[in-house]
mmCIF file of C-alpha atoms in Angstrom:
data_model
loop_
_atom_site.group_PDB
_atom_site.id
_atom_site.type_symbol
_atom_site.label_atom_id
_atom_site.label_comp_id
_atom_site.label_asym_id
_atom_site.label_seq_id
_atom_site.Cartn_x
_atom_site.Cartn_y
_atom_site.Cartn_z
ATOM 1 C CA MET C 1 5.579 -36.936 12.501
ATOM 2 C CA LEU C 2 6.952 -35.996 15.952
ATOM 3 C CA THR C 3 5.074 -35.099 19.134
ATOM 4 C CA THR C 4 4.991 -35.789 22.819
ATOM 5 C CA ARG C 5 2.269 -36.774 25.266
ATOM 6 C CA SER C 6 2.446 -33.395 27.071
ATOM 7 C CA LEU C 7 1.944 -31.534 23.760
ATOM 8 C CA LEU C 8 -1.061 -33.659 22.962
ATOM 9 C CA VAL C 9 -2.641 -33.147 26.384
ATOM 10 C CA ALA C 10 -2.062 -29.389 26.049
ATOM 11 C CA ALA C 11 -3.794 -29.357 22.636
ATOM 12 C CA ALA C 12 -6.867 -31.042 24.118
ATOM 13 C CA ALA C 13 -7.646 -27.977 26.216
ATOM 14 C CA ALA C 14 -8.010 -25.727 23.173
ATOM 15 C CA ASP C 15 -10.747 -25.366 20.600
ATOM 16 C CA VAL C 16 -8.825 -23.378 17.868
ATOM 17 C CA ILE C 17 -6.377 -25.289 15.621
ATOM 18 C CA HIS C 18 -3.750 -23.635 13.439
ATOM 19 C CA VAL C 19 -2.160 -25.348 10.434
ATOM 20 C CA ASP C 20 0.689 -24.131 8.253
ATOM 21 C CA ALA C 21 3.624 -25.265 6.154
ATOM 22 C CA THR C 22 7.133 -23.921 6.013
ATOM 23 C CA TYR C 23 10.096 -24.567 3.709
ATOM 24 C CA LYS C 24 13.889 -24.229 3.553
ATOM 25 C CA LEU C 25 14.578 -26.495 6.511
ATOM 26 C CA ASN C 26 16.137 -29.587 4.821
ATOM 27 C CA TRP C 27 18.305 -30.323 1.801
ATOM 28 C CA GLN C 28 15.569 -32.247 0.040
ATOM 29 C CA GLY C 29 13.228 -29.225 -0.018
ATOM 30 C CA TYR C 30 10.376 -31.168 1.597
ATOM 31 C CA PRO C 31 7.700 -29.013 3.322
ATOM 32 C CA VAL C 32 7.406 -29.093 7.093
ATOM 33 C CA LEU C 33 3.807 -29.087 8.291
ATOM 34 C CA ILE C 34 3.047 -27.878 11.821
ATOM 35 C CA ALA C 35 -0.231 -28.104 13.659
ATOM 36 C CA GLY C 36 -0.948 -26.496 16.986
ATOM 37 C CA VAL C 37 -3.506 -24.581 19.031
ATOM 38 C CA THR C 38 -3.881 -21.080 20.479
ATOM 39 C CA ASP C 39 -5.327 -20.071 23.851
ATOM 40 C CA ALA C 40 -7.473 -17.090 24.808
ATOM 41 C CA ALA C 41 -4.354 -14.865 24.907
ATOM 42 C CA SER C 42 -3.439 -15.907 21.313
ATOM 43 C CA GLN C 43 -0.404 -17.811 22.555
ATOM 44 C CA PHE C 44 0.582 -20.581 20.110
ATOM 45 C CA PHE C 45 1.256 -24.128 21.430
ATOM 46 C CA PRO C 46 2.677 -26.567 18.915
ATOM 47 C CA CYS C 47 1.324 -30.073 18.830
ATOM 48 C CA ILE C 48 2.764 -31.984 15.859
ATOM 49 C CA PHE C 49 5.836 -31.517 13.691
ATOM 50 C CA ALA C 50 5.624 -33.399 10.362
ATOM 51 C CA VAL C 51 7.808 -33.721 7.258
ATOM 52 C CA MET C 52 5.807 -34.386 4.109
ATOM 53 C CA THR C 53 6.719 -34.948 0.470
ATOM 54 C CA SER C 54 4.165 -32.346 -0.667
ATOM 55 C CA GLU C 55 1.543 -29.827 0.550
ATOM 56 C CA LYS C 56 -1.611 -31.457 -0.807
ATOM 57 C CA GLU C 57 -4.974 -32.406 0.607
ATOM 58 C CA GLY C 58 -3.807 -35.898 1.612
ATOM 59 C CA ASP C 59 -0.900 -34.523 3.534
ATOM 60 C CA TYR C 60 -3.041 -32.113 5.560
ATOM 61 C CA THR C 61 -5.626 -34.834 6.108
ATOM 62 C CA SER C 62 -2.998 -37.219 7.482
ATOM 63 C CA LEU C 63 -1.640 -34.515 9.756
ATOM 64 C CA LEU C 64 -5.037 -33.547 11.209
ATOM 65 C CA ARG C 65 -6.224 -37.106 11.505
ATOM 66 C CA VAL C 66 -3.128 -38.216 13.385
ATOM 67 C CA MET C 67 -3.487 -35.180 15.644
ATOM 68 C CA LYS C 68 -7.112 -36.020 16.413
ATOM 69 C CA ASP C 69 -6.441 -39.711 17.046
ATOM 70 C CA GLU C 70 -3.394 -39.172 19.228
ATOM 71 C CA VAL C 71 -5.062 -36.428 21.290
ATOM 72 C CA GLU C 72 -8.062 -38.618 21.962
ATOM 73 C CA LYS C 73 -5.752 -41.590 22.812
ATOM 74 C CA ALA C 74 -3.711 -39.451 25.256
ATOM 75 C CA THR C 75 -6.745 -37.909 26.996
ATOM 76 C CA GLN C 76 -9.463 -40.557 26.529
ATOM 77 C CA GLN C 77 -11.808 -37.807 25.419
ATOM 78 C CA THR C 78 -13.310 -36.666 22.115
ATOM 79 C CA PHE C 79 -11.315 -33.939 20.451
ATOM 80 C CA ALA C 80 -13.663 -31.603 18.505
ATOM 81 C CA PRO C 81 -12.210 -28.132 17.942
ATOM 82 C CA ARG C 82 -14.495 -25.265 17.155
ATOM 83 C CA VAL C 83 -12.305 -23.478 14.510
ATOM 84 C CA VAL C 84 -9.567 -24.592 12.065
ATOM 85 C CA MET C 85 -7.349 -21.663 11.014
ATOM 86 C CA GLY C 86 -5.108 -21.603 7.985
ATOM 87 C CA ASP C 87 -4.399 -19.812 4.771
ATOM 88 C CA CYS C 88 -6.764 -19.886 1.773
ATOM 89 C CA ALA C 89 -5.415 -23.157 0.418
ATOM 90 C CA GLU C 90 -8.244 -25.451 -0.810
ATOM 91 C CA ALA C 91 -6.224 -28.459 0.463
ATOM 92 C CA VAL C 92 -6.484 -27.205 4.077
ATOM 93 C CA THR C 93 -10.272 -26.604 3.624
ATOM 94 C CA ARG C 94 -10.964 -30.108 2.372
ATOM 95 C CA ALA C 95 -8.737 -31.694 5.031
ATOM 96 C CA ALA C 96 -10.544 -29.811 7.758
ATOM 97 C CA GLU C 97 -13.925 -30.839 6.389
ATOM 98 C CA ALA C 98 -12.818 -34.487 6.296
ATOM 99 C CA VAL C 99 -11.347 -34.709 9.806
ATOM 100 C CA PHE C 100 -13.359 -32.036 11.714
ATOM 101 C CA PRO C 101 -16.664 -31.641 9.788
ATOM 102 C CA ASP C 102 -18.279 -29.591 12.536
ATOM 103 C CA ALA C 103 -15.437 -27.073 12.856
ATOM 104 C CA ALA C 104 -15.664 -23.589 11.265
ATOM 105 C CA ARG C 105 -13.008 -22.995 8.608
ATOM 106 C CA ARG C 106 -11.417 -19.614 9.258
ATOM 107 C CA VAL C 107 -8.974 -18.085 6.785
ATOM 108 C CA CYS C 108 -6.142 -15.730 7.648
ATOM 109 C CA TRP C 109 -6.939 -12.036 7.023
ATOM 110 C CA PHE C 110 -3.241 -11.284 6.349
ATOM 111 C CA HIS C 111 -3.112 -13.797 3.524
ATOM 112 C CA VAL C 112 -6.343 -12.456 2.071
ATOM 113 C CA LYS C 113 -5.099 -8.878 2.146
ATOM 114 C CA LYS C 114 -1.738 -9.880 0.642
ATOM 115 C CA ALA C 115 -3.451 -11.806 -2.259
ATOM 116 C CA ILE C 116 -5.815 -8.918 -3.029
ATOM 117 C CA ASP C 117 -2.922 -6.436 -2.911
ATOM 118 C CA GLY C 118 -1.089 -8.568 -5.445
ATOM 119 C CA ARG C 119 -4.164 -8.693 -7.642
ATOM 120 C CA LEU C 120 -4.270 -4.875 -7.581
ATOM 121 C CA ARG C 121 -0.685 -4.506 -8.646
ATOM 122 C CA GLY C 122 -0.481 -2.187 -11.666
ATOM 123 C CA GLU C 123 -3.740 -0.449 -10.839
ATOM 124 C CA ASP C 124 -4.010 3.273 -10.174
ATOM 125 C CA LYS C 125 -2.619 4.207 -6.749
ATOM 126 C CA GLU C 126 -5.778 6.031 -5.758
ATOM 127 C CA TRP C 127 -8.108 3.148 -6.583
ATOM 128 C CA ARG C 128 -5.777 0.661 -4.920
ATOM 129 C CA GLY C 129 -5.805 2.643 -1.695
ATOM 130 C CA MET C 130 -9.582 2.951 -1.789
ATOM 131 C CA VAL C 131 -10.156 -0.784 -2.289
ATOM 132 C CA LEU C 132 -7.781 -1.804 0.518
ATOM 133 C CA GLY C 133 -9.264 0.836 2.841
ATOM 134 C CA ASP C 134 -12.777 -0.421 2.165
ATOM 135 C CA LEU C 135 -11.788 -4.019 2.750
ATOM 136 C CA GLU C 136 -10.184 -3.147 6.084
ATOM 137 C CA LYS C 137 -13.492 -1.540 7.197
ATOM 138 C CA VAL C 138 -15.517 -4.544 6.069
ATOM 139 C CA GLN C 139 -13.050 -6.889 7.824
ATOM 140 C CA LEU C 140 -14.101 -5.247 11.161
ATOM 141 C CA SER C 141 -17.683 -6.528 10.742
ATOM 142 C CA ALA C 142 -18.903 -7.764 14.103
ATOM 143 C CA THR C 143 -21.565 -10.250 12.801
ATOM 144 C CA PRO C 144 -22.046 -12.389 9.672
ATOM 145 C CA GLU C 145 -25.182 -10.316 8.794
ATOM 146 C CA GLN C 146 -23.197 -7.068 9.112
ATOM 147 C CA PHE C 147 -20.466 -8.545 6.891
ATOM 148 C CA ASP C 148 -22.929 -9.582 4.157
ATOM 149 C CA HIS C 149 -24.623 -6.153 4.179
ATOM 150 C CA SER C 150 -21.409 -4.135 4.123
ATOM 151 C CA PHE C 151 -19.788 -6.440 1.490
ATOM 152 C CA ASP C 152 -22.709 -5.927 -0.908
ATOM 153 C CA LEU C 153 -22.663 -2.111 -0.444
ATOM 154 C CA MET C 154 -18.883 -2.062 -0.941
ATOM 155 C CA CYS C 155 -19.201 -3.944 -4.275
ATOM 156 C CA GLU C 156 -21.998 -1.577 -5.367
ATOM 157 C CA ARG C 157 -19.734 1.382 -4.631
ATOM 158 C CA TRP C 158 -16.964 -0.006 -6.759
ATOM 159 C CA LEU C 159 -19.262 -0.918 -9.589
ATOM 160 C CA SER C 160 -20.782 2.634 -9.652
ATOM 161 C CA SER C 161 -17.365 4.296 -9.731
ATOM 162 C CA SER C 162 -15.257 5.198 -12.744
ATOM 163 C CA TRP C 163 -12.716 2.479 -12.021
ATOM 164 C CA PRO C 164 -12.249 0.611 -15.349
ATOM 165 C CA SER C 165 -11.364 -2.756 -13.742
ATOM 166 C CA ALA C 166 -14.225 -2.656 -11.209
ATOM 167 C CA CYS C 167 -16.416 -5.331 -12.896
ATOM 168 C CA ASP C 168 -13.667 -7.940 -13.219
ATOM 169 C CA PHE C 169 -12.369 -7.295 -9.706
ATOM 170 C CA VAL C 170 -15.833 -7.521 -8.080
ATOM 171 C CA THR C 171 -16.387 -10.860 -9.815
ATOM 172 C CA TYR C 172 -13.000 -12.094 -8.526
ATOM 173 C CA ILE C 173 -13.448 -10.961 -4.896
ATOM 174 C CA ARG C 174 -17.036 -12.324 -4.741
ATOM 175 C CA THR C 175 -15.915 -15.696 -5.986
ATOM 176 C CA GLN C 176 -12.753 -16.038 -3.909
ATOM 177 C CA TYR C 177 -13.581 -14.229 -0.684
ATOM 178 C CA ARG C 178 -17.353 -14.418 -0.385
ATOM 179 C CA THR C 179 -18.327 -17.786 -1.843
ATOM 180 C CA LYS C 180 -15.181 -19.873 -1.234
ATOM 181 C CA ASN C 181 -13.336 -18.217 1.649
ATOM 182 C CA SER C 182 -15.616 -15.979 3.711
ATOM 183 C CA GLY C 183 -14.113 -16.512 7.153
ATOM 184 C CA TRP C 184 -11.701 -13.561 7.104
ATOM 185 C CA PHE C 185 -13.760 -10.951 8.970
ATOM 186 C CA GLU C 186 -13.530 -10.495 12.735
ATOM 187 C CA GLY C 187 -17.134 -11.354 13.598
ATOM 188 C CA PHE C 188 -16.795 -14.794 11.994
ATOM 189 C CA ASP C 189 -15.757 -16.075 15.429
ATOM 190 C CA LEU C 190 -15.169 -13.605 18.290
ATOM 191 C CA ARG C 191 -13.113 -16.093 20.364
ATOM 192 C CA SER C 192 -10.456 -16.903 17.866
ATOM 193 C CA PRO C 193 -7.696 -14.825 16.173
ATOM 194 C CA SER C 194 -8.406 -13.546 12.638
ATOM 195 C CA THR C 195 -4.830 -14.175 11.392
ATOM 196 C CA ASN C 196 -2.375 -17.070 11.348
ATOM 197 C CA ASN C 197 0.342 -14.805 12.630
ATOM 198 C CA ALA C 198 0.958 -16.903 15.766
ATOM 199 C CA ILE C 199 2.098 -19.967 13.802
ATOM 200 C CA GLU C 200 3.874 -17.866 11.133
ATOM 201 C CA SER C 201 5.882 -16.235 13.901
ATOM 202 C CA PHE C 202 6.571 -19.659 15.363
ATOM 203 C CA ASN C 203 7.966 -20.833 11.995
ATOM 204 C CA GLY C 204 10.308 -17.851 12.034
ATOM 205 C CA GLN C 205 11.558 -18.855 15.508
ATOM 206 C CA ILE C 206 12.360 -22.372 14.215
ATOM 207 C CA LYS C 207 14.601 -20.935 11.532
ATOM 208 C CA ALA C 208 16.195 -18.313 13.753
ATOM 209 C CA ARG C 209 16.824 -20.495 16.896
ATOM 210 C CA HIS C 210 17.098 -24.095 15.732
ATOM 211 C CA THR C 211 18.192 -24.407 12.081
ATOM 212 C CA ILE C 212 20.019 -21.070 12.066
ATOM 213 C CA ARG C 213 18.456 -20.433 8.596
ATOM 214 C CA GLU C 214 20.438 -23.346 7.048
ATOM 215 C CA ARG C 215 19.135 -26.346 5.147
ATOM 216 C CA ALA C 216 20.266 -29.383 7.158
ATOM 217 C CA PRO C 217 21.021 -32.853 5.844
ATOM 218 C CA VAL C 218 18.827 -35.811 6.891
ATOM 219 C CA GLY C 219 20.829 -36.850 9.996
ATOM 220 C CA ARG C 220 21.351 -33.396 11.439
ATOM 221 C CA PHE C 221 17.808 -32.356 10.567
ATOM 222 C CA LEU C 222 16.368 -35.319 12.508
ATOM 223 C CA ARG C 223 18.469 -34.588 15.586
ATOM 224 C CA THR C 224 17.424 -30.921 15.418
ATOM 225 C CA ALA C 225 13.740 -31.892 15.110
ATOM 226 C CA LEU C 226 13.929 -34.234 18.105
ATOM 227 C CA ASP C 227 15.616 -31.605 20.269
ATOM 228 C CA MET C 228 13.130 -28.986 19.114
ATOM 229 C CA VAL C 229 10.038 -31.037 19.980
ATOM 230 C CA SER C 230 11.560 -31.952 23.388
ATOM 231 C CA GLU C 231 12.120 -28.239 24.055
ATOM 232 C CA TRP C 232 8.555 -27.418 23.160
ATOM 233 C CA ALA C 233 7.325 -30.042 25.626
ATOM 234 C CA ALA C 234 9.632 -28.706 28.400
ATOM 235 C CA GLU C 235 8.508 -25.102 27.866
ATOM 236 C CA HIS C 236 4.795 -25.900 28.203
ATOM 237 C CA GLY C 237 3.690 -25.450 31.806
ATOM 238 C CA GLU C 238 6.902 -23.793 32.917
ATOM 239 C CA ARG C 239 7.493 -20.591 30.964
ATOM 240 C CA ARG C 240 4.238 -20.717 28.971
ATOM 241 C CA VAL C 241 0.871 -21.451 30.606
ATOM 242 C CA PHE C 242 -2.299 -22.054 28.705
ATOM 243 C CA GLN C 243 -4.916 -19.394 29.464
ATOM 244 C CA SER C 244 -8.605 -20.104 29.063
ATOM 245 C CA ASP C 245 -9.711 -16.447 29.551
ATOM 246 C CA PRO C 246 -8.415 -13.388 27.695
ATOM 247 C CA PRO C 247 -6.012 -11.400 29.921
ATOM 248 C CA VAL C 248 -6.925 -7.996 31.215
ATOM 249 C CA HIS C 249 -3.611 -6.125 30.843
ATOM 250 C CA LEU C 250 -2.711 -3.166 32.986
ATOM 251 C CA SER C 251 -2.889 -0.774 30.016
ATOM 252 C CA VAL C 252 -6.521 -1.859 29.374
ATOM 253 C CA GLN C 253 -7.382 -1.388 33.042
ATOM 254 C CA THR C 254 -5.892 2.146 32.894
ATOM 255 C CA ALA C 255 -7.948 2.988 29.755
ATOM 256 C CA ALA C 256 -11.047 1.596 31.373
ATOM 257 C CA TRP C 257 -10.571 3.563 34.566
ATOM 258 C CA GLN C 258 -9.996 6.783 32.675
ATOM 259 C CA TRP C 259 -13.063 6.103 30.538
ATOM 260 C CA ILE C 260 -15.137 5.655 33.715
ATOM 261 C CA THR C 261 -13.739 8.878 35.112
ATOM 262 C CA LYS C 262 -14.359 10.795 31.926
ATOM 263 C CA GLY C 263 -18.066 9.983 32.280
ATOM 264 C CA GLN C 264 -19.303 9.448 28.712
ATOM 265 C CA ARG C 265 -23.044 8.828 28.697
ATOM 266 C CA CYS C 266 -24.267 5.580 27.108
ATOM 267 C CA PHE C 267 -27.756 4.444 26.163
ATOM 268 C CA THR C 268 -28.864 1.092 27.525
ATOM 269 C CA SER C 269 -31.814 -0.923 26.290
ATOM 270 C CA GLY C 270 -32.123 -4.345 27.843
ATOM 271 C CA ALA C 271 -28.882 -6.233 27.373
ATOM 272 C CA ARG C 272 -27.604 -3.782 24.738
ATOM 273 C CA THR C 273 -25.531 -0.754 25.587
ATOM 274 C CA TYR C 274 -24.706 1.893 22.926
ATOM 275 C CA VAL C 275 -21.303 3.500 23.596
ATOM 276 C CA PRO C 276 -20.166 6.769 22.037
ATOM 277 C CA ALA C 277 -17.030 6.323 19.935
ATOM 278 C CA GLY C 278 -14.078 8.643 19.780
ATOM 279 C CA ASP C 279 -14.646 12.164 21.250
ATOM 280 C CA ARG C 280 -18.446 11.890 21.313
ATOM 281 C CA GLU C 281 -19.932 12.612 24.746
ATOM 282 C CA SER C 282 -23.154 10.637 24.593
ATOM 283 C CA VAL C 283 -25.541 8.476 22.617
ATOM 284 C CA SER C 284 -29.244 9.371 22.557
ATOM 285 C CA ARG C 285 -32.195 7.033 22.167
ATOM 286 C CA ASP C 286 -32.863 8.252 18.611
ATOM 287 C CA GLU C 287 -29.216 7.619 17.656
ATOM 288 C CA ALA C 288 -29.423 4.127 19.054
ATOM 289 C CA LEU C 289 -32.564 3.402 17.047
ATOM 290 C CA HIS C 290 -30.962 4.834 13.914
ATOM 291 C CA TYR C 291 -27.944 2.647 14.530
ATOM 292 C CA ASP C 292 -30.073 -0.505 14.710
ATOM 293 C CA GLU C 293 -31.996 0.427 11.560
ATOM 294 C CA VAL C 294 -28.865 1.147 9.541
ATOM 295 C CA MET C 295 -26.905 -1.922 10.703
ATOM 296 C CA SER C 296 -29.811 -4.266 10.138
ATOM 297 C CA GLY C 297 -30.295 -3.032 6.565
ATOM 298 C CA SER C 298 -33.879 -1.852 7.069
ATOM 299 C CA THR C 299 -32.873 1.719 6.101
ATOM 300 C CA PRO C 300 -31.303 2.094 2.621
ATOM 301 C CA VAL C 301 -27.853 3.700 2.882
ATOM 302 C CA THR C 302 -24.640 3.926 0.874
ATOM 303 C CA PHE C 303 -21.409 2.257 1.869
ATOM 304 C CA GLY C 304 -19.995 5.523 3.203
ATOM 305 C CA GLU C 305 -23.105 6.233 5.317
ATOM 306 C CA LEU C 306 -23.010 2.707 6.704
ATOM 307 C CA MET C 307 -19.388 3.000 7.739
ATOM 308 C CA GLN C 308 -20.023 6.454 9.254
ATOM 309 C CA VAL C 309 -22.713 4.972 11.524
ATOM 310 C CA ARG C 310 -20.750 1.813 12.212
ATOM 311 C CA PHE C 311 -17.689 3.671 13.576
ATOM 312 C CA SER C 312 -19.581 6.376 15.427
ATOM 313 C CA THR C 313 -21.170 4.051 18.005
ATOM 314 C CA TRP C 314 -20.012 0.859 19.612
ATOM 315 C CA LEU C 315 -22.590 -1.833 20.649
ATOM 316 C CA MET C 316 -21.822 -3.659 23.843
ATOM 317 C CA GLU C 317 -23.978 -6.692 24.615
ATOM 318 C CA ASP C 318 -24.428 -8.830 27.749
ATOM 319 C CA ARG C 319 -24.818 -12.435 26.610
ATOM 320 C CA GLY C 320 -24.877 -14.035 30.030
ATOM 321 C CA GLY C 321 -27.839 -16.161 31.057
ATOM 322 C CA GLU C 322 -30.093 -15.695 33.982
ATOM 323 C CA GLY C 323 -28.956 -17.410 37.205
ATOM 324 C CA THR C 324 -25.473 -18.155 35.908
ATOM 325 C CA GLU C 325 -22.252 -17.015 37.431
ATOM 326 C CA ARG C 326 -21.432 -13.732 35.791
ATOM 327 C CA SER C 327 -18.055 -13.154 34.129
ATOM 328 C CA ILE C 328 -16.375 -10.611 31.878
ATOM 329 C CA ARG C 329 -16.594 -13.233 29.124
ATOM 330 C CA ASP C 330 -20.334 -12.613 28.971
ATOM 331 C CA LEU C 331 -19.735 -9.148 27.555
ATOM 332 C CA THR C 332 -18.989 -8.392 23.893
ATOM 333 C CA CYS C 333 -18.257 -5.114 22.082
ATOM 334 C CA THR C 334 -18.042 -4.064 18.439
ATOM 335 C CA CYS C 335 -15.078 -1.750 18.829
ATOM 336 C CA PRO C 336 -11.878 -2.723 16.952
ATOM 337 C CA PRO C 337 -9.758 -3.475 20.045
ATOM 338 C CA TYR C 338 -12.355 -6.041 21.260
ATOM 339 C CA LEU C 339 -12.726 -7.605 17.826
ATOM 340 C CA LYS C 340 -8.919 -7.976 17.533
ATOM 341 C CA LYS C 341 -8.029 -9.037 21.108
ATOM 342 C CA SER C 342 -11.364 -10.091 22.752
ATOM 343 C CA MET C 343 -10.866 -7.369 25.335
ATOM 344 C CA CYS C 344 -11.414 -3.598 25.409
ATOM 345 C CA LYS C 345 -11.802 -0.737 27.817
ATOM 346 C CA HIS C 346 -15.568 -0.651 27.446
ATOM 347 C CA VAL C 347 -16.011 -4.289 28.520
ATOM 348 C CA VAL C 348 -13.500 -3.911 31.387
ATOM 349 C CA ALA C 349 -15.213 -0.678 32.535
ATOM 350 C CA ALA C 350 -18.653 -2.463 32.554
ATOM 351 C CA ALA C 351 -17.141 -5.318 34.557
ATOM 352 C CA ILE C 352 -15.582 -2.910 37.036
ATOM 353 C CA THR C 353 -18.864 -1.003 37.476
ATOM 354 C CA ALA C 354 -20.774 -4.271 37.992
ATOM 355 C CA GLY C 355 -18.191 -5.441 40.551
ATOM 356 C CA TRP C 356 -17.125 -8.494 38.601
ATOM 357 C CA ILE C 357 -13.472 -7.526 38.681
ATOM 358 C CA MET C 358 -11.343 -5.203 40.825
ATOM 359 C CA VAL C 359 -9.222 -2.539 39.183
ATOM 360 C CA SER C 360 -5.562 -2.469 40.190
ATOM 361 C CA GLU C 361 -4.267 0.509 42.064
ATOM 362 C CA ARG C 362 -1.483 0.793 39.532
ATOM 363 C CA ALA C 363 -4.079 1.399 36.859
ATOM 364 C CA LYS C 364 -5.098 4.630 38.519
ATOM 365 C CA ASP C 365 -1.654 6.284 38.783
ATOM 366 C CA VAL C 366 -1.651 7.679 35.174
ATOM 367 C CA PRO C 367 -3.001 11.206 34.815
ATOM 368 C CA LEU C 368 -6.357 11.510 33.058
ATOM 369 C CA GLY C 369 -5.888 11.963 29.287
ATOM 370 C CA GLN C 370 -2.480 10.202 29.150
ATOM 371 C CA LYS C 371 -1.810 6.718 27.974
ATOM 372 C CA ARG C 372 0.272 4.244 29.934
ATOM 373 C CA LYS C 373 3.781 3.859 28.604
ATOM 374 C CA ARG C 374 4.861 0.509 27.191
ATOM 375 C CA GLY C 375 6.721 -1.899 29.406
ATOM 376 C CA ARG C 376 6.519 -2.951 33.034
ATOM 377 C CA PRO C 377 5.836 -0.083 35.476
ATOM 378 C CA ALA C 378 8.603 0.825 37.925
ATOM 379 C CA LEU C 379 8.410 -1.035 41.225
ATOM 380 C CA ALA C 380 9.876 1.801 43.238
ATOM 381 C CA ARG C 381 9.492 5.585 42.710
ATOM 382 C CA PRO C 382 12.212 8.164 43.386
ATOM 383 C CA ALA C 383 12.257 9.472 46.990
ATOM 384 C CA LEU C 384 10.432 12.729 47.893
ATOM 385 C CA LEU C 385 8.353 12.618 44.686
ATOM 386 C CA HIS C 386 4.884 14.163 45.039
#
C-alpha cells in the first residue's frame, strides 16, 4: 500500500469514501485497489494505492482499516465518514460494516443499471425499455419513503402486465436491489454522488497517463506506482482544491436569473415551496395538497399517476434552523438537477431572492429563453457591438 501524509490529511476533510478495484496493470494480474474521497463538487481525491492478491472481503477490510488508522494518525482526529460508495460487491459491504459501522453503504447506480440490463438480455425490446425507463424514474426518488412507495407500485405494474417473465424478475430485483443493495436512488443521501464514476474515471487516467495501457513487470510497476502517488500528492492543493460547498456555476446562475425574470408563481407553506415544473406557470394550494397526499401514499394511485404528479411539481424545502447563519446549503429541491449535482436553478434563485448570494453580471447577459453556451465566456466583446 502506498500513500503520503498530504493525501491522508486531504482525506480527513471528506465524509464520502469511494472504493474500487482495477486490473491489467501488472504482469501477475493482481488487482489494484484504490480508496479515495470526493468533495462537494464531486472531485475525486485518491488516498491509498494498494496491490492485493485478490478482491475479497479481507482485502477490502485491510485497505479501509489502514486508511482509517493512517488518517487518524496523521491528523490526530477520529475519521468517521458518512458514506462508503462502491459497486454491489458483498465484499465491499462487509468490509465497510467492519471498519465504518456507522457509515451508510451506497451502491453505484451505473453498476445497478448495467447488471439489470444484462439480466434483461434476450427479453422483448418493448418490455426491456419499459423496465429500464421505470427504474430511472424510481432512481430519482428524493426520500427513502418515496423510494419505497414508488418501488412497490412499479413492481405491481410489472406483475399486472402481460410480460411473461415479470414474476421471476420482480423476485430478483426485490432481493438484489431492495433487500440487499437499496442505496442506489438519489435521495439515499443528498450530499453524495449516486455513482462511482469519479473513481472509475480516475482508473482510466491511470492506464492512459501512467501505464500507457501496458502490463508492467514488478520493477517498472513499482517505480510507476511511486511516481504516480507522488504526483497525486503534488497536484492536491495546487491544481485541485478541496471544496466543502457545491459550486454555483455561471450556467446555473444564468438559468436562475432567467427563472426569476420569467416569474413562475410558486406556492409556499411554511418551509416548503411548491415549484411548477417544465412549462407550467403556477402551482395552486389544491395542487400542493394533492402532491403531498399522493407522494405520502395516503391517496391510492397507480405507478403512472404517481410519476405524473412527481414530475409535475418540484418541492423545495428550507432545512435551516432558527438563529443560525443562513446558507444556500440549507435549501433542498426534488428536481433532477439538484438530486444529481446538489445544485439547481430553483435553489439558486431562492438564495438570490433572499439576498444570501449575489448573481454575477455575466449571468444576466444571455437573452431570456436562451441557454448559456458551453465553455468560458469571452473576456472581451467585439468593438461597436450593441
